[in-house]
Amino acid sequence: MSSWSQALTFSSASAWDEVFTDFHGASRIKVPDRGAPWTGHLEWQRSKTYSLAQCSGGEEVVQRDTRHIRADPRGTHELLVPLAGSAWVEQAGESGEIGPGAMALCDIDRPLTFAHGTDLCSISLIMTGRNLSARSPRAAGGPQLLHGDRGLGRVIRQLITTLHEEREHLSETTFDIACDRLLDLVCLAVEGGVDSAPTGQRASVEAAIRRYVREHACDRDLDVVTIARALGWSARYVQQVLQAAGTTARDLVRRERLNVARTRLASASWSTYSIAEIAHASGFGSHASFATAFRAEFGITPREARGGR
């Protein structure tokens, strides 16, 4: 098993508490009887950007309140995907029971109650709030309960399950790339619902802008004027749409170029190209500016990303 992927079985609630809080933050964990036999199992993988964990265990109630958040702020959000059994989730006045047909996206730095019985088996994707809000301020703005049994929700559920199952065949770099795509789908589900495409003109325009930038990210002259001209809108309107979505054309282009470059650094097809050549081919004007932006975005250097292939 790789150093960033582990599996543990627990025979006591106290041992479980320690690992649970390491993943999810300081919390108050209640179990029916701490003196009684208790078992739990946890399999996880962690990169510098994402954590993905499958867990099952005994009955418990987890409460993370303002005192815990002040003492142990995380700046993270968590997508909880039950595979079997059910759990009760409550945050910011929203509450509900989720099972294999539902998912919950929660802010770990807002008071949260999470309870389940012995039948729960679930997968959790933990991501930074910064990474989430850059894609969707709405997704980062509060708890979201999503369907997971049809449409896009079912695709998300299947993808997160497969990502966990294939962890031994993924490097940290390819794991992060796959999690990025998964997070894109989660934000799309939050923005437009899992049963239909986003409605309304502004949402349609935003989707068209993002699609165009994704397809033309490596064009050296790509900017808000080029995007607007290609799509038939004014640059001012494009700026307004992106501003409402919590981003700018410049930031959107930079992020897409970084994603392209990271994929190429992990690809055998680009192994004969230098990092500077990949940076240039991905739309960056200089190796130095690319390296600085890459490290700020992903927390590792381009050389480290290539070494993790």
mmCIF file of C-alpha atoms in Angstrom:
data_model
loop_
_atom_site.group_PDB
_atom_site.id
_atom_site.type_symbol
_atom_site.label_atom_id
_atom_site.label_comp_id
_atom_site.label_asym_id
_atom_site.label_seq_id
_atom_site.Cartn_x
_atom_site.Cartn_y
_atom_site.Cartn_z
ATOM 1 C CA MET A 1 0.000 0.000 0.000
ATOM 2 C CA SER A 2 1.374 3.460 -0.892
ATOM 3 C CA SER A 3 2.568 5.809 1.845
ATOM 4 C CA TRP A 4 -0.326 8.189 1.238
ATOM 5 C CA SER A 5 -2.970 5.444 1.366
ATOM 6 C CA GLN A 6 -3.748 3.423 4.491
ATOM 7 C CA ALA A 7 -6.286 1.047 6.019
ATOM 8 C CA LEU A 8 -6.932 0.606 9.734
ATOM 9 C CA THR A 9 -9.290 -1.500 11.877
ATOM 10 C CA PHE A 10 -10.212 -0.248 15.354
ATOM 11 C CA SER A 11 -11.228 -2.259 18.383
ATOM 12 C CA SER A 12 -12.044 0.664 20.692
ATOM 13 C CA ALA A 13 -14.052 3.869 20.373
ATOM 14 C CA SER A 14 -11.193 5.907 21.867
ATOM 15 C CA ALA A 15 -8.767 4.864 19.140
ATOM 16 C CA TRP A 16 -11.399 5.675 16.537
ATOM 17 C CA ASP A 17 -11.977 9.131 18.046
ATOM 18 C CA GLU A 18 -8.344 10.077 17.596
ATOM 19 C CA VAL A 19 -8.237 9.215 13.900
ATOM 20 C CA PHE A 20 -11.706 10.658 13.245
ATOM 21 C CA THR A 21 -10.792 14.063 14.666
ATOM 22 C CA ASP A 22 -7.511 14.038 12.742
ATOM 23 C CA PHE A 23 -9.551 13.813 9.542
ATOM 24 C CA HIS A 24 -12.584 15.929 10.377
ATOM 25 C CA GLY A 25 -11.482 18.290 13.111
ATOM 26 C CA ALA A 26 -12.000 18.506 16.871
ATOM 27 C CA SER A 27 -15.448 17.219 17.815
ATOM 28 C CA ARG A 28 -17.474 15.762 20.658
ATOM 29 C CA ILE A 29 -18.079 12.080 19.890
ATOM 30 C CA LYS A 30 -20.721 10.158 21.818
ATOM 31 C CA VAL A 31 -21.162 6.386 21.726
ATOM 32 C CA PRO A 32 -23.787 4.355 23.644
ATOM 33 C CA ASP A 33 -21.285 2.606 25.934
ATOM 34 C CA ARG A 34 -17.557 3.266 25.773
ATOM 35 C CA GLY A 35 -16.894 0.184 27.863
ATOM 36 C CA ALA A 36 -18.629 -2.129 25.406
ATOM 37 C CA PRO A 37 -16.908 -3.778 22.415
ATOM 38 C CA TRP A 38 -16.658 -1.394 19.489
ATOM 39 C CA THR A 39 -15.242 -1.940 16.000
ATOM 40 C CA GLY A 40 -14.539 0.392 13.130
ATOM 41 C CA HIS A 41 -12.741 0.283 9.795
ATOM 42 C CA LEU A 42 -11.193 3.135 7.824
ATOM 43 C CA GLU A 43 -9.486 3.183 4.436
ATOM 44 C CA TRP A 44 -8.167 6.459 3.120
ATOM 45 C CA GLN A 45 -5.849 8.267 0.782
ATOM 46 C CA ARG A 46 -4.538 11.779 1.215
ATOM 47 C CA SER A 47 -2.773 14.270 -0.989
ATOM 48 C CA LYS A 48 -1.923 17.871 -0.166
ATOM 49 C CA THR A 49 -5.211 18.936 -1.780
ATOM 50 C CA TYR A 50 -7.783 16.191 -1.132
ATOM 51 C CA SER A 51 -8.614 13.403 1.301
ATOM 52 C CA LEU A 52 -10.866 10.480 0.432
ATOM 53 C CA ALA A 53 -11.980 8.062 3.139
ATOM 54 C CA GLN A 54 -14.306 5.071 3.350
ATOM 55 C CA CYS A 55 -15.402 4.238 6.871
ATOM 56 C CA SER A 56 -17.745 1.991 8.815
ATOM 57 C CA GLY A 57 -18.121 1.517 12.532
ATOM 58 C CA GLY A 58 -20.318 1.485 15.581
ATOM 59 C CA GLU A 59 -23.147 3.788 16.533
ATOM 60 C CA GLU A 60 -22.094 7.360 17.328
ATOM 61 C CA VAL A 61 -23.183 11.001 17.459
ATOM 62 C CA VAL A 62 -20.606 13.573 16.362
ATOM 63 C CA GLN A 63 -21.024 17.242 17.272
ATOM 64 C CA ARG A 64 -18.654 19.958 16.099
ATOM 65 C CA ASP A 65 -19.605 23.282 17.671
ATOM 66 C CA THR A 66 -18.158 26.801 17.733
ATOM 67 C CA ARG A 67 -15.750 25.906 20.544
ATOM 68 C CA HIS A 68 -14.245 23.080 18.502
ATOM 69 C CA ILE A 69 -14.087 25.254 15.378
ATOM 70 C CA ARG A 70 -12.261 28.068 17.180
ATOM 71 C CA ALA A 71 -9.762 25.591 18.625
ATOM 72 C CA ASP A 72 -9.283 23.608 15.410
ATOM 73 C CA PRO A 73 -10.310 25.531 12.254
ATOM 74 C CA ARG A 74 -9.916 23.466 9.088
ATOM 75 C CA GLY A 75 -11.046 25.604 6.151
ATOM 76 C CA THR A 76 -12.487 22.487 4.538
ATOM 77 C CA HIS A 77 -15.750 21.135 3.162
ATOM 78 C CA GLU A 78 -16.816 17.503 3.074
ATOM 79 C CA LEU A 79 -18.983 15.546 0.666
ATOM 80 C CA LEU A 80 -20.524 12.598 2.513
ATOM 81 C CA VAL A 81 -21.730 9.726 0.312
ATOM 82 C CA PRO A 82 -23.442 6.796 2.116
ATOM 83 C CA LEU A 83 -22.953 3.401 0.470
ATOM 84 C CA ALA A 84 -25.091 1.451 2.958
ATOM 85 C CA GLY A 85 -27.188 2.369 5.953
ATOM 86 C CA SER A 86 -28.116 5.947 6.761
ATOM 87 C CA ALA A 87 -26.944 9.000 8.683
ATOM 88 C CA TRP A 88 -28.537 12.126 10.143
ATOM 89 C CA VAL A 89 -26.885 15.438 9.217
ATOM 90 C CA GLU A 90 -27.768 18.832 10.664
ATOM 91 C CA GLN A 91 -26.106 22.188 9.916
ATOM 92 C CA ALA A 92 -27.190 25.845 9.720
ATOM 93 C CA GLY A 93 -30.852 25.025 10.291
ATOM 94 C CA GLU A 94 -30.860 22.408 7.536
ATOM 95 C CA SER A 95 -31.239 18.756 8.473
ATOM 96 C CA GLY A 96 -32.125 15.435 6.972
ATOM 97 C CA GLU A 97 -31.465 11.731 6.799
ATOM 98 C CA ILE A 98 -29.239 10.571 3.971
ATOM 99 C CA GLY A 99 -28.780 7.041 2.665
ATOM 100 C CA PRO A 100 -27.380 5.468 -0.523
ATOM 101 C CA GLY A 101 -29.748 7.631 -2.592
ATOM 102 C CA ALA A 102 -28.502 10.947 -1.195
ATOM 103 C CA MET A 103 -25.358 12.958 -0.445
ATOM 104 C CA ALA A 104 -24.513 15.882 1.845
ATOM 105 C CA LEU A 105 -21.981 18.659 1.234
ATOM 106 C CA CYS A 106 -21.081 20.390 4.521
ATOM 107 C CA ASP A 107 -18.769 23.150 5.719
ATOM 108 C CA ILE A 108 -16.544 21.692 8.432
ATOM 109 C CA ASP A 109 -16.065 25.139 9.980
ATOM 110 C CA ARG A 110 -19.776 25.624 10.736
ATOM 111 C CA PRO A 111 -21.494 23.886 13.677
ATOM 112 C CA LEU A 112 -22.443 20.386 12.589
ATOM 113 C CA THR A 113 -24.202 17.320 14.012
ATOM 114 C CA PHE A 114 -23.697 13.925 12.419
ATOM 115 C CA ALA A 115 -25.254 10.717 13.762
ATOM 116 C CA HIS A 116 -25.494 7.140 12.514
ATOM 117 C CA GLY A 117 -26.082 3.556 13.574
ATOM 118 C CA THR A 118 -23.967 0.463 13.104
ATOM 119 C CA ASP A 119 -25.183 -0.092 9.542
ATOM 120 C CA LEU A 120 -23.533 2.974 7.980
ATOM 121 C CA CYS A 121 -20.747 2.569 5.422
ATOM 122 C CA SER A 122 -19.802 5.788 3.652
ATOM 123 C CA ILE A 123 -17.190 7.575 1.572
ATOM 124 C CA SER A 124 -16.165 11.149 2.306
ATOM 125 C CA LEU A 125 -14.336 13.554 0.000
ATOM 126 C CA ILE A 126 -12.644 16.385 1.908
ATOM 127 C CA MET A 127 -11.571 19.477 -0.021
ATOM 128 C CA THR A 128 -10.444 22.988 0.846
ATOM 129 C CA GLY A 129 -13.050 25.725 0.976
ATOM 130 C CA ARG A 130 -10.830 27.783 -1.330
ATOM 131 C CA ASN A 131 -10.867 25.056 -3.956
ATOM 132 C CA LEU A 132 -14.638 24.769 -3.711
ATOM 133 C CA SER A 133 -15.481 28.485 -3.681
ATOM 134 C CA ALA A 134 -13.284 29.109 -6.721
ATOM 135 C CA ARG A 135 -15.658 26.841 -8.637
ATOM 136 C CA SER A 136 -18.976 27.660 -6.981
ATOM 137 C CA PRO A 137 -19.639 30.261 -4.257
ATOM 138 C CA ARG A 138 -23.075 28.697 -3.862
ATOM 139 C CA ALA A 139 -21.610 25.259 -3.125
ATOM 140 C CA ALA A 140 -19.263 26.791 -0.552
ATOM 141 C CA GLY A 141 -21.982 28.930 0.983
ATOM 142 C CA GLY A 142 -23.794 26.371 3.096
ATOM 143 C CA PRO A 143 -24.980 22.790 3.548
ATOM 144 C CA GLN A 144 -26.287 21.073 0.427
ATOM 145 C CA LEU A 145 -28.355 17.890 0.293
ATOM 146 C CA LEU A 146 -28.127 16.210 -3.124
ATOM 147 C CA HIS A 147 -29.763 13.223 -4.771
ATOM 148 C CA GLY A 148 -27.362 10.409 -5.552
ATOM 149 C CA ASP A 149 -29.618 7.841 -7.221
ATOM 150 C CA ARG A 150 -30.152 9.350 -10.665
ATOM 151 C CA GLY A 151 -28.690 11.656 -13.261
ATOM 152 C CA LEU A 152 -25.565 13.588 -12.380
ATOM 153 C CA GLY A 153 -25.848 12.599 -8.716
ATOM 154 C CA ARG A 154 -25.546 8.937 -9.648
ATOM 155 C CA VAL A 155 -22.496 9.702 -11.802
ATOM 156 C CA ILE A 156 -20.874 11.460 -8.825
ATOM 157 C CA ARG A 157 -21.626 8.529 -6.530
ATOM 158 C CA GLN A 158 -20.189 5.992 -8.975
ATOM 159 C CA LEU A 159 -17.111 8.111 -9.649
ATOM 160 C CA ILE A 160 -16.249 8.645 -5.997
ATOM 161 C CA THR A 161 -16.667 4.903 -5.342
ATOM 162 C CA THR A 162 -14.435 3.966 -8.272
ATOM 163 C CA LEU A 163 -11.851 6.546 -7.239
ATOM 164 C CA HIS A 164 -11.598 4.912 -3.839
ATOM 165 C CA GLU A 165 -11.462 1.386 -5.276
ATOM 166 C CA GLU A 166 -8.654 2.288 -7.672
ATOM 167 C CA ARG A 167 -6.496 4.139 -5.121
ATOM 168 C CA GLU A 168 -3.629 1.658 -5.396
ATOM 169 C CA HIS A 169 -3.330 2.366 -9.118
ATOM 170 C CA LEU A 170 -3.183 6.172 -8.824
ATOM 171 C CA SER A 171 -0.283 8.482 -8.079
ATOM 172 C CA GLU A 172 -0.939 11.544 -5.946
ATOM 173 C CA THR A 173 -0.915 13.723 -9.061
ATOM 174 C CA THR A 174 -3.451 11.633 -10.965
ATOM 175 C CA PHE A 175 -5.536 11.319 -7.789
ATOM 176 C CA ASP A 176 -5.710 15.122 -7.531
ATOM 177 C CA ILE A 177 -6.626 15.478 -11.206
ATOM 178 C CA ALA A 178 -9.454 12.951 -10.808
ATOM 179 C CA CYS A 179 -10.691 14.690 -7.639
ATOM 180 C CA ASP A 180 -10.698 18.017 -9.486
ATOM 181 C CA ARG A 181 -13.015 16.558 -12.117
ATOM 182 C CA LEU A 182 -15.203 15.033 -9.419
ATOM 183 C CA LEU A 183 -15.443 18.396 -7.661
ATOM 184 C CA ASP A 184 -16.422 20.051 -10.952
ATOM 185 C CA LEU A 185 -19.374 17.642 -11.174
ATOM 186 C CA VAL A 186 -20.368 18.258 -7.547
ATOM 187 C CA CYS A 187 -20.447 22.012 -8.158
ATOM 188 C CA LEU A 188 -22.469 21.504 -11.326
ATOM 189 C CA ALA A 189 -24.975 19.449 -9.349
ATOM 190 C CA VAL A 190 -25.254 22.179 -6.715
ATOM 191 C CA GLU A 191 -25.591 24.973 -9.260
ATOM 192 C CA GLY A 192 -28.014 23.343 -11.639
ATOM 193 C CA GLY A 193 -29.565 20.415 -9.807
ATOM 194 C CA VAL A 194 -28.880 16.784 -10.564
ATOM 195 C CA ASP A 195 -31.800 16.315 -12.908
ATOM 196 C CA SER A 196 -31.354 19.103 -15.429
ATOM 197 C CA ALA A 197 -28.949 21.601 -16.885
ATOM 198 C CA PRO A 198 -28.630 25.004 -15.165
ATOM 199 C CA THR A 199 -31.589 27.242 -15.936
ATOM 200 C CA GLY A 200 -31.658 30.957 -16.699
ATOM 201 C CA GLN A 201 -29.646 33.006 -19.140
ATOM 202 C CA ARG A 202 -26.818 33.895 -16.780
ATOM 203 C CA ALA A 203 -26.209 30.263 -15.809
ATOM 204 C CA SER A 204 -26.207 29.256 -19.478
ATOM 205 C CA VAL A 205 -23.759 32.038 -20.333
ATOM 206 C CA GLU A 206 -21.464 31.057 -17.477
ATOM 207 C CA ALA A 207 -21.474 27.430 -18.626
ATOM 208 C CA ALA A 208 -20.627 28.514 -22.191
ATOM 209 C CA ILE A 209 -17.773 30.707 -20.943
ATOM 210 C CA ARG A 210 -16.285 27.932 -18.842
ATOM 211 C CA ARG A 211 -16.584 25.465 -21.705
ATOM 212 C CA TYR A 212 -14.891 27.852 -24.141
ATOM 213 C CA VAL A 213 -12.053 28.582 -21.708
ATOM 214 C CA ARG A 214 -11.547 24.870 -21.101
ATOM 215 C CA GLU A 215 -11.322 24.209 -24.835
ATOM 216 C CA HIS A 216 -9.022 27.163 -25.588
ATOM 217 C CA ALA A 217 -7.017 27.499 -22.375
ATOM 218 C CA CYS A 218 -3.670 27.123 -24.133
ATOM 219 C CA ASP A 219 -4.303 29.919 -26.653
ATOM 220 C CA ARG A 220 -1.748 32.591 -25.843
ATOM 221 C CA ASP A 221 -4.127 35.488 -26.593
ATOM 222 C CA LEU A 222 -7.043 34.164 -24.527
ATOM 223 C CA ASP A 223 -8.583 36.961 -22.453
ATOM 224 C CA VAL A 224 -11.988 38.415 -21.664
ATOM 225 C CA VAL A 225 -12.154 40.273 -24.987
ATOM 226 C CA THR A 226 -11.337 37.137 -26.985
ATOM 227 C CA ILE A 227 -13.885 35.090 -25.022
ATOM 228 C CA ALA A 228 -16.617 37.687 -25.476
ATOM 229 C CA ARG A 229 -15.954 38.087 -29.196
ATOM 230 C CA ALA A 230 -16.014 34.321 -29.772
ATOM 231 C CA LEU A 231 -19.288 33.829 -27.885
ATOM 232 C CA GLY A 232 -21.063 36.905 -29.196
ATOM 233 C CA TRP A 233 -21.392 38.925 -25.978
ATOM 234 C CA SER A 234 -19.790 42.109 -24.729
ATOM 235 C CA ALA A 235 -16.686 41.904 -22.580
ATOM 236 C CA ARG A 236 -18.537 43.829 -19.885
ATOM 237 C CA TYR A 237 -21.328 41.230 -19.780
ATOM 238 C CA VAL A 238 -18.838 38.363 -19.590
ATOM 239 C CA GLN A 239 -17.128 40.134 -16.696
ATOM 240 C CA GLN A 240 -20.468 40.611 -14.915
ATOM 241 C CA VAL A 241 -21.420 36.952 -15.305
ATOM 242 C CA LEU A 242 -18.084 35.730 -13.976
ATOM 243 C CA GLN A 243 -18.128 38.243 -11.140
ATOM 244 C CA ALA A 244 -21.537 36.923 -10.076
ATOM 245 C CA ALA A 245 -19.998 33.434 -10.103
ATOM 246 C CA GLY A 246 -17.171 34.590 -7.821
ATOM 247 C CA THR A 247 -14.353 34.622 -10.355
ATOM 248 C CA THR A 248 -12.808 36.607 -13.216
ATOM 249 C CA ALA A 249 -11.770 35.752 -16.759
ATOM 250 C CA ARG A 250 -8.122 36.037 -15.782
ATOM 251 C CA ASP A 251 -8.484 33.661 -12.823
ATOM 252 C CA LEU A 252 -10.550 31.218 -14.862
ATOM 253 C CA VAL A 253 -7.975 31.096 -17.665
ATOM 254 C CA ARG A 254 -5.098 30.717 -15.189
ATOM 255 C CA ARG A 255 -6.807 27.844 -13.387
ATOM 256 C CA GLU A 256 -7.595 25.985 -16.618
ATOM 257 C CA ARG A 257 -4.025 26.428 -17.868
ATOM 258 C CA LEU A 258 -2.691 25.074 -14.589
ATOM 259 C CA ASN A 259 -5.009 22.066 -14.847
ATOM 260 C CA VAL A 260 -3.795 21.404 -18.400
ATOM 261 C CA ALA A 261 -0.162 21.701 -17.333
ATOM 262 C CA ARG A 262 -0.624 19.382 -14.357
ATOM 263 C CA THR A 263 -2.257 16.756 -16.580
ATOM 264 C CA ARG A 264 0.628 17.004 -19.021
ATOM 265 C CA LEU A 265 3.224 16.724 -16.265
ATOM 266 C CA ALA A 266 1.577 13.437 -15.243
ATOM 267 C CA SER A 267 1.307 12.140 -18.812
ATOM 268 C CA ALA A 268 3.816 9.746 -20.378
ATOM 269 C CA SER A 269 3.116 11.418 -23.722
ATOM 270 C CA TRP A 270 4.750 14.607 -22.430
ATOM 271 C CA SER A 271 7.640 12.960 -20.582
ATOM 272 C CA THR A 272 10.206 14.056 -23.185
ATOM 273 C CA TYR A 273 9.247 17.721 -22.824
ATOM 274 C CA SER A 274 10.894 19.934 -20.226
ATOM 275 C CA ILE A 275 8.820 21.666 -17.586
ATOM 276 C CA ALA A 276 9.516 25.011 -19.281
ATOM 277 C CA GLU A 277 8.256 23.620 -22.598
ATOM 278 C CA ILE A 278 5.089 22.309 -20.961
ATOM 279 C CA ALA A 279 4.532 25.688 -19.286
ATOM 280 C CA HIS A 280 4.894 27.482 -22.642
ATOM 281 C CA ALA A 281 2.643 24.973 -24.441
ATOM 282 C CA SER A 282 0.000 25.413 -21.729
ATOM 283 C CA GLY A 283 -0.187 29.171 -22.300
ATOM 284 C CA PHE A 284 2.231 30.582 -19.720
ATOM 285 C CA GLY A 285 4.645 33.327 -20.718
ATOM 286 C CA SER A 286 7.521 32.246 -18.488
ATOM 287 C CA HIS A 287 8.705 29.249 -16.517
ATOM 288 C CA ALA A 288 9.092 31.343 -13.361
ATOM 289 C CA SER A 289 5.536 32.707 -13.395
ATOM 290 C CA PHE A 290 4.200 29.222 -14.130
ATOM 291 C CA ALA A 291 6.142 27.633 -11.248
ATOM 292 C CA THR A 292 4.936 30.294 -8.808
ATOM 293 C CA ALA A 293 1.296 29.949 -9.889
ATOM 294 C CA PHE A 294 1.483 26.131 -9.861
ATOM 295 C CA ARG A 295 2.785 25.972 -6.313
ATOM 296 C CA ALA A 296 0.230 28.515 -5.098
ATOM 297 C CA GLU A 297 -2.596 26.509 -6.691
ATOM 298 C CA PHE A 298 -1.606 22.918 -5.870
ATOM 299 C CA GLY A 299 0.811 23.199 -2.939
ATOM 300 C CA ILE A 300 3.611 21.375 -4.790
ATOM 301 C CA THR A 301 6.162 22.334 -7.426
ATOM 302 C CA PRO A 302 5.857 21.278 -11.073
ATOM 303 C CA ARG A 303 8.902 19.051 -10.563
ATOM 304 C CA GLU A 304 7.221 17.309 -7.630
ATOM 305 C CA ALA A 305 4.062 16.834 -9.718
ATOM 306 C CA ARG A 306 6.109 15.213 -12.470
ATOM 307 C CA GLY A 307 7.910 13.005 -9.952
ATOM 308 C CA GLY A 308 4.532 11.773 -8.630
ATOM 309 C CA ARG A 309 3.522 10.414 -12.042
#
